[in-house]
Amino acid sequence: MTINLDPNKVWIDGCFDFTHHGHAGAILQARRTVSKEHGKLFCGVHTDADIQHNKGPPVMNSLERYEHTRSNRWCSQVVEAAPYVTDPNWMDTYHCQYVVHGDDITLDANGEDCYKLVKEMGRFKVVKRTYGVSTTEIIHRILTKNSLPPTHTDYYPNIKELSFYSVAEDAVSKHCYVFQSDLSNVLVDGGYTFNIRDCVYVDGDFDLFHMGDIDQLEKLKIVLHPDKRLIVGITTNDYLSTIMTMKERVLSVLSCRYVDAVIIDPNAASLAQCACEKYHIGSAVLKEGGKFSEYLTKDLIVKRVESQRDVYIARNQSKGMSV
């Protein structure tokens, strides 16, 4: 049977554990390899069992990883239970000629390149891997309780990074606004006319940005205020207890399809004067009825890692990270 491959459809696959901004950056770059107007990106996500067999236990379960990937602004469709070793037959099913992956090598349980076959077939495209962030690095910080201070050169995102992650679903057009401290300090212009009266605001630290947070953002945007733009204020009460840097948290939140603007280190006094309804992440009204928000928290995620501490230490050591 002849398979008609569509140049406007592309495949990416992975574990997407934590689904951090490194994953989001790869998804965004993959979306940019196809047409702005007609392109579609299919994100294949592996099962817990496949990940366990090939690299050890994931921190987030399959349902959490499927839904988090689905919430990414540039993902057109999630393909659940995609094989760990990329299978061209699965790509064919969705009419994707190419699979996209970062410029690092992913090995299966036998030490073989997961993309060996598609590379040999000329159906593999490489994008730049995001430096400095990985699931391994995040687990390392949880295990060592080491966090980067705000004085670190990579603690805050730069304008280029903010602009890159602020784009719309087509991966090119402007969408999200980014502000520093208050609405008078614009770092990135968005793709719409900004009016605070057309917005709703929520703040929190969004550390280990997860489906519990995303559930609440979706409820705000889709259920409670479907006619409003959603502004997210990202705070840091104590960097010593915050695992992710401001850069990692901001870029992760920007990649969420429910977000229209971000304020870095919001000034509470200034925001109090704004004429919009305000919420705090984790409040009862946002968590109520949430599929994930009623149980999934940062503390639970940390406990999952700590409960298998020896396993994760051994996995990280195999990748050159000692605790």
Short mmCIF file of C-alpha atoms in Angstrom, two decimals:
data_model
loop_
_atom_site.label_atom_id
_atom_site.label_comp_id
_atom_site.label_asym_id
_atom_site.label_seq_id
_atom_site.Cartn_x
_atom_site.Cartn_y
_atom_site.Cartn_z
CA MET A 1 0.00 0.00 0.00
CA THR A 2 1.31 3.43 -0.93
CA ILE A 3 1.57 5.89 1.95
CA ASN A 4 1.08 9.54 1.05
CA LEU A 5 3.43 11.54 3.26
CA ASP A 6 2.47 15.15 3.86
CA PRO A 7 5.28 17.75 3.94
CA ASN A 8 3.14 19.83 6.32
CA LYS A 9 3.08 17.09 8.95
CA VAL A 10 5.99 16.27 11.25
CA TRP A 11 6.60 13.85 14.13
CA ILE A 12 8.45 14.25 17.44
CA ASP A 13 8.56 11.69 20.24
CA GLY A 14 9.88 11.32 23.76
CA CYS A 15 9.23 10.61 27.42
CA PHE A 16 8.41 14.28 28.13
CA ASP A 17 8.97 13.66 31.84
CA PHE A 18 8.39 16.98 33.68
CA THR A 19 7.78 18.43 30.18
CA HIS A 20 10.19 21.28 30.99
CA HIS A 21 11.13 24.16 28.71
CA GLY A 22 13.77 22.03 27.00
CA HIS A 23 10.99 19.75 25.77
CA ALA A 24 8.89 22.79 24.86
CA GLY A 25 11.79 24.27 22.89
CA ALA A 26 12.19 21.06 20.89
CA ILE A 27 8.45 20.95 20.20
CA LEU A 28 8.52 24.58 19.07
CA GLN A 29 11.51 23.99 16.78
CA ALA A 30 9.84 20.90 15.34
CA ARG A 31 6.67 22.88 14.59
CA ARG A 32 8.81 25.43 12.74
CA THR A 33 10.01 22.78 10.28
CA VAL A 34 6.58 22.75 8.62
CA SER A 35 4.27 25.36 7.12
CA LYS A 36 3.15 28.23 9.36
CA GLU A 37 -0.36 28.16 7.89
CA HIS A 38 -0.95 24.44 7.35
CA GLY A 39 1.66 22.63 9.46
CA LYS A 40 0.78 19.99 12.05
CA LEU A 41 3.01 18.53 14.73
CA PHE A 42 2.33 15.06 16.13
CA CYS A 43 3.90 14.41 19.55
CA GLY A 44 4.41 10.74 20.35
CA VAL A 45 4.65 10.09 24.10
CA HIS A 46 5.97 6.82 25.53
CA THR A 47 4.28 4.65 28.17
CA ASP A 48 5.52 4.26 31.72
CA ALA A 49 6.41 0.62 31.01
CA ASP A 50 8.54 1.48 27.96
CA ILE A 51 10.39 4.20 29.86
CA GLN A 52 10.93 1.91 32.84
CA HIS A 53 12.40 -0.78 30.57
CA ASN A 54 14.70 1.51 28.61
CA LYS A 55 15.92 4.11 31.11
CA GLY A 56 14.29 3.65 34.52
CA PRO A 57 11.11 4.94 36.16
CA PRO A 58 9.61 8.26 35.03
CA VAL A 59 8.64 10.74 37.74
CA MET A 60 5.37 11.71 36.10
CA ASN A 61 2.92 8.98 35.06
CA SER A 62 1.72 8.46 31.50
CA LEU A 63 -1.58 10.32 31.87
CA GLU A 64 0.19 13.34 33.39
CA ARG A 65 2.76 13.31 30.60
CA TYR A 66 0.16 12.90 27.84
CA GLU A 67 -1.91 15.82 29.11
CA HIS A 68 1.06 18.09 29.79
CA THR A 69 2.33 17.57 26.26
CA ARG A 70 -1.19 18.15 24.93
CA SER A 71 -1.27 21.52 26.72
CA ASN A 72 1.79 22.71 24.80
CA ARG A 73 0.88 25.60 22.49
CA TRP A 74 2.70 24.14 19.45
CA CYS A 75 1.55 20.51 19.74
CA SER A 76 -1.21 19.73 17.23
CA GLN A 77 -1.94 16.22 18.49
CA VAL A 78 -0.57 13.83 21.09
CA VAL A 79 -0.10 10.21 20.06
CA GLU A 80 -0.28 8.14 23.22
CA ALA A 81 1.84 5.01 23.81
CA ALA A 82 4.22 5.77 20.95
CA PRO A 83 7.05 3.21 20.77
CA TYR A 84 10.33 4.05 22.54
CA VAL A 85 12.31 3.19 19.42
CA THR A 86 10.91 5.41 16.68
CA ASP A 87 8.88 3.34 14.25
CA PRO A 88 8.41 4.70 10.70
CA ASN A 89 5.12 2.80 10.48
CA TRP A 90 3.72 4.99 13.25
CA MET A 91 4.96 8.08 11.41
CA ASP A 92 3.29 6.79 8.24
CA THR A 93 -0.03 6.43 10.07
CA TYR A 94 -0.01 10.19 10.64
CA HIS A 95 1.50 10.93 7.20
CA CYS A 96 4.70 12.38 8.69
CA GLN A 97 7.77 12.20 6.47
CA TYR A 98 10.22 13.32 9.15
CA VAL A 99 10.84 12.89 12.85
CA VAL A 100 12.58 15.75 14.68
CA HIS A 101 14.95 15.32 17.63
CA GLY A 102 17.60 17.30 19.48
CA ASP A 103 21.29 17.03 18.65
CA ASP A 104 21.94 14.37 21.30
CA ILE A 105 21.68 10.60 21.03
CA THR A 106 18.88 8.64 22.73
CA LEU A 107 19.62 4.96 23.41
CA ASP A 108 17.28 2.06 24.09
CA ALA A 109 17.80 -0.67 26.70
CA ASN A 110 20.23 -2.44 24.35
CA GLY A 111 22.38 0.63 23.86
CA GLU A 112 21.13 1.17 20.31
CA ASP A 113 20.27 4.56 18.83
CA CYS A 114 16.47 4.92 18.99
CA TYR A 115 16.54 6.79 15.67
CA LYS A 116 18.91 4.47 13.79
CA LEU A 117 16.31 3.17 11.32
CA VAL A 118 14.71 6.53 10.48
CA LYS A 119 18.17 8.06 10.10
CA GLU A 120 19.08 5.34 7.59
CA MET A 121 15.83 6.07 5.74
CA GLY A 122 16.62 9.80 5.51
CA ARG A 123 13.59 10.67 7.62
CA PHE A 124 15.36 12.38 10.53
CA LYS A 125 15.78 16.12 11.22
CA VAL A 126 17.94 17.63 13.94
CA VAL A 127 17.15 20.70 16.04
CA LYS A 128 19.25 22.36 18.71
CA ARG A 129 18.99 20.82 22.15
CA THR A 130 18.23 23.33 24.92
CA TYR A 131 21.38 23.77 26.99
CA GLY A 132 21.34 23.49 30.79
CA VAL A 133 17.96 21.86 31.36
CA SER A 134 16.98 18.19 31.44
CA THR A 135 14.91 15.83 33.54
CA THR A 136 18.23 14.49 34.88
CA GLU A 137 19.28 17.99 35.99
CA ILE A 138 15.95 18.68 37.71
CA ILE A 139 16.08 15.33 39.55
CA HIS A 140 19.67 16.15 40.57
CA ARG A 141 18.52 19.42 42.19
CA ILE A 142 15.73 17.62 44.04
CA LEU A 143 18.16 15.00 45.35
CA THR A 144 20.85 17.51 46.39
CA LYS A 145 18.51 20.34 47.45
CA ASN A 146 20.72 22.70 45.47
CA SER A 147 19.08 25.64 43.70
CA LEU A 148 20.65 28.37 41.60
CA PRO A 149 20.54 31.82 43.25
CA PRO A 150 18.97 34.84 41.51
CA THR A 151 22.50 36.25 41.12
CA HIS A 152 23.44 33.37 38.78
CA THR A 153 23.96 34.52 35.19
CA ASP A 154 21.38 32.01 33.89
CA TYR A 155 18.72 32.54 36.56
CA TYR A 156 16.63 34.96 34.47
CA PRO A 157 15.66 34.55 30.79
CA ASN A 158 17.02 36.99 28.23
CA ILE A 159 14.90 38.86 25.70
CA LYS A 160 15.81 36.47 22.88
CA GLU A 161 14.60 33.48 24.89
CA LEU A 162 11.42 35.26 25.96
CA SER A 163 10.62 36.26 22.37
CA PHE A 164 11.26 32.72 21.13
CA TYR A 165 8.82 31.11 23.60
CA SER A 166 6.17 33.86 23.27
CA VAL A 167 5.03 32.90 19.77
CA ALA A 168 1.55 31.73 18.77
CA GLU A 169 0.37 28.23 17.80
CA ASP A 170 1.87 28.62 14.32
CA ALA A 171 5.31 28.92 16.03
CA VAL A 172 6.07 32.17 14.20
CA SER A 173 3.50 34.91 14.89
CA LYS A 174 3.62 37.01 18.05
CA HIS A 175 1.25 36.06 20.85
CA CYS A 176 2.27 36.40 24.51
CA TYR A 177 3.25 39.64 26.21
CA VAL A 178 6.05 39.52 28.78
CA PHE A 179 6.33 42.18 31.51
CA GLN A 180 8.92 42.79 34.20
CA SER A 181 7.46 43.63 37.65
CA ASP A 182 4.45 45.60 36.38
CA LEU A 183 2.48 46.35 33.23
CA SER A 184 4.47 49.49 32.46
CA ASN A 185 7.67 47.54 31.78
CA VAL A 186 7.16 45.57 28.55
CA LEU A 187 9.91 43.09 27.65
CA VAL A 188 8.11 41.38 24.74
CA ASP A 189 5.20 42.78 22.74
CA GLY A 190 2.36 40.36 22.10
CA GLY A 191 0.23 39.74 19.07
CA TYR A 192 -2.93 41.52 20.23
CA THR A 193 -3.96 44.91 21.64
CA PHE A 194 -3.41 44.72 25.38
CA ASN A 195 -6.09 46.07 27.71
CA ILE A 196 -6.02 45.11 31.39
CA ARG A 197 -9.85 45.26 31.54
CA ASP A 198 -9.92 42.37 29.08
CA CYS A 199 -7.72 40.22 31.32
CA VAL A 200 -7.78 37.96 34.36
CA TYR A 201 -4.70 37.54 36.57
CA VAL A 202 -3.25 34.63 38.53
CA ASP A 203 0.06 34.36 40.36
CA GLY A 204 2.23 31.67 41.95
CA ASP A 205 5.80 30.39 41.78
CA PHE A 206 4.95 27.62 39.25
CA ASP A 207 7.90 25.57 40.43
CA LEU A 208 8.16 22.17 38.69
CA PHE A 209 5.36 23.45 36.42
CA HIS A 210 2.97 20.49 36.21
CA MET A 211 -0.55 19.38 35.33
CA GLY A 212 -1.87 20.48 38.72
CA ASP A 213 -0.95 24.04 37.70
CA ILE A 214 -2.12 23.61 34.12
CA ASP A 215 -5.52 22.29 35.25
CA GLN A 216 -6.03 25.57 37.10
CA LEU A 217 -4.88 27.73 34.20
CA GLU A 218 -7.26 25.86 31.91
CA LYS A 219 -10.14 26.36 34.34
CA LEU A 220 -9.43 30.09 34.53
CA LYS A 221 -9.12 30.51 30.78
CA ILE A 222 -11.78 28.12 29.48
CA VAL A 223 -14.37 27.81 32.26
CA LEU A 224 -14.32 30.84 34.55
CA HIS A 225 -13.26 33.58 32.13
CA PRO A 226 -13.58 32.39 28.51
CA ASP A 227 -13.84 35.98 27.29
CA LYS A 228 -10.61 37.13 29.00
CA ARG A 229 -6.89 37.07 28.31
CA LEU A 230 -4.93 35.20 31.00
CA ILE A 231 -1.99 36.97 32.66
CA VAL A 232 0.31 34.83 34.82
CA GLY A 233 2.50 36.42 37.49
CA ILE A 234 5.53 34.28 38.39
CA THR A 235 6.85 34.89 41.90
CA THR A 236 9.80 33.76 44.01
CA ASN A 237 9.21 33.87 47.77
CA ASP A 238 12.36 31.93 48.63
CA TYR A 239 14.80 30.80 45.96
CA LEU A 240 16.36 28.26 48.34
CA SER A 241 13.11 26.26 48.32
CA THR A 242 12.49 26.83 44.59
CA ILE A 243 13.92 24.04 42.46
CA MET A 244 13.61 25.73 39.06
CA THR A 245 15.13 29.07 38.10
CA MET A 246 12.94 31.96 37.03
CA LYS A 247 14.04 31.31 33.46
CA GLU A 248 12.91 27.68 33.58
CA ARG A 249 9.57 28.57 35.15
CA VAL A 250 8.81 31.50 32.83
CA LEU A 251 9.65 29.63 29.63
CA SER A 252 7.62 26.61 30.74
CA VAL A 253 4.58 28.77 31.50
CA LEU A 254 4.94 30.65 28.20
CA SER A 255 4.70 27.35 26.32
CA CYS A 256 1.24 26.64 27.80
CA ARG A 257 -1.62 27.19 25.35
CA TYR A 258 -3.84 28.85 27.98
CA VAL A 259 -1.42 31.70 28.72
CA ASP A 260 -1.58 35.11 27.02
CA ALA A 261 0.90 37.13 29.11
CA VAL A 262 3.51 36.66 31.83
CA ILE A 263 4.78 39.04 34.51
CA ILE A 264 8.22 38.22 35.91
CA ASP A 265 8.57 39.03 39.64
CA PRO A 266 5.23 40.89 39.81
CA ASN A 267 5.04 43.91 42.11
CA ALA A 268 2.09 43.11 44.39
CA ALA A 269 1.34 46.74 45.23
CA SER A 270 1.28 47.75 41.57
CA LEU A 271 -0.86 44.77 40.52
CA ALA A 272 -3.34 45.49 43.31
CA GLN A 273 -4.31 48.69 41.47
CA CYS A 274 -5.11 46.86 38.23
CA ALA A 275 -8.75 46.67 37.17
CA CYS A 276 -9.01 42.90 36.68
CA GLU A 277 -10.07 39.89 38.69
CA LYS A 278 -7.19 38.24 40.54
CA TYR A 279 -6.48 34.69 41.72
CA HIS A 280 -3.68 32.74 43.35
CA ILE A 281 -2.61 29.34 42.08
CA GLY A 282 -3.64 26.59 44.49
CA SER A 283 -6.77 28.34 45.73
CA ALA A 284 -9.85 26.18 46.29
CA VAL A 285 -11.91 27.77 43.51
CA LEU A 286 -9.24 26.88 40.95
CA LYS A 287 -8.52 23.37 42.21
CA GLU A 288 -12.11 22.24 42.64
CA GLY A 289 -13.08 19.56 40.14
CA GLY A 290 -9.65 19.41 38.55
CA LYS A 291 -8.55 16.04 37.23
CA PHE A 292 -4.96 16.69 38.35
CA SER A 293 -5.07 19.78 40.55
CA GLU A 294 -6.87 18.02 43.40
CA TYR A 295 -3.88 15.73 44.00
CA LEU A 296 -0.81 16.85 42.04
CA THR A 297 1.51 19.34 43.74
CA LYS A 298 5.19 20.20 43.71
CA ASP A 299 5.57 18.50 47.12
CA LEU A 300 4.08 15.27 45.78
CA ILE A 301 6.50 15.30 42.85
CA VAL A 302 9.45 15.77 45.21
CA LYS A 303 8.18 12.88 47.35
CA ARG A 304 8.02 10.64 44.26
CA VAL A 305 11.71 11.27 43.63
CA GLU A 306 12.67 10.90 47.29
CA SER A 307 10.72 7.63 47.58
CA GLN A 308 12.99 6.08 44.93
CA ARG A 309 16.08 8.04 45.88
CA ASP A 310 18.56 5.18 45.34
CA VAL A 311 17.12 4.43 41.89
CA TYR A 312 17.39 8.04 40.73
CA ILE A 313 20.87 8.47 42.22
CA ALA A 314 22.05 5.42 40.29
CA ARG A 315 20.40 6.68 37.07
CA ASN A 316 21.96 10.10 37.41
CA GLN A 317 25.35 8.62 38.22
CA SER A 318 25.17 6.62 34.99
CA LYS A 319 24.84 9.99 33.24
CA GLY A 320 27.81 11.51 35.03
CA MET A 321 25.97 13.27 37.88
CA SER A 322 26.98 12.36 41.43
CA VAL A 323 25.06 13.25 44.58
#
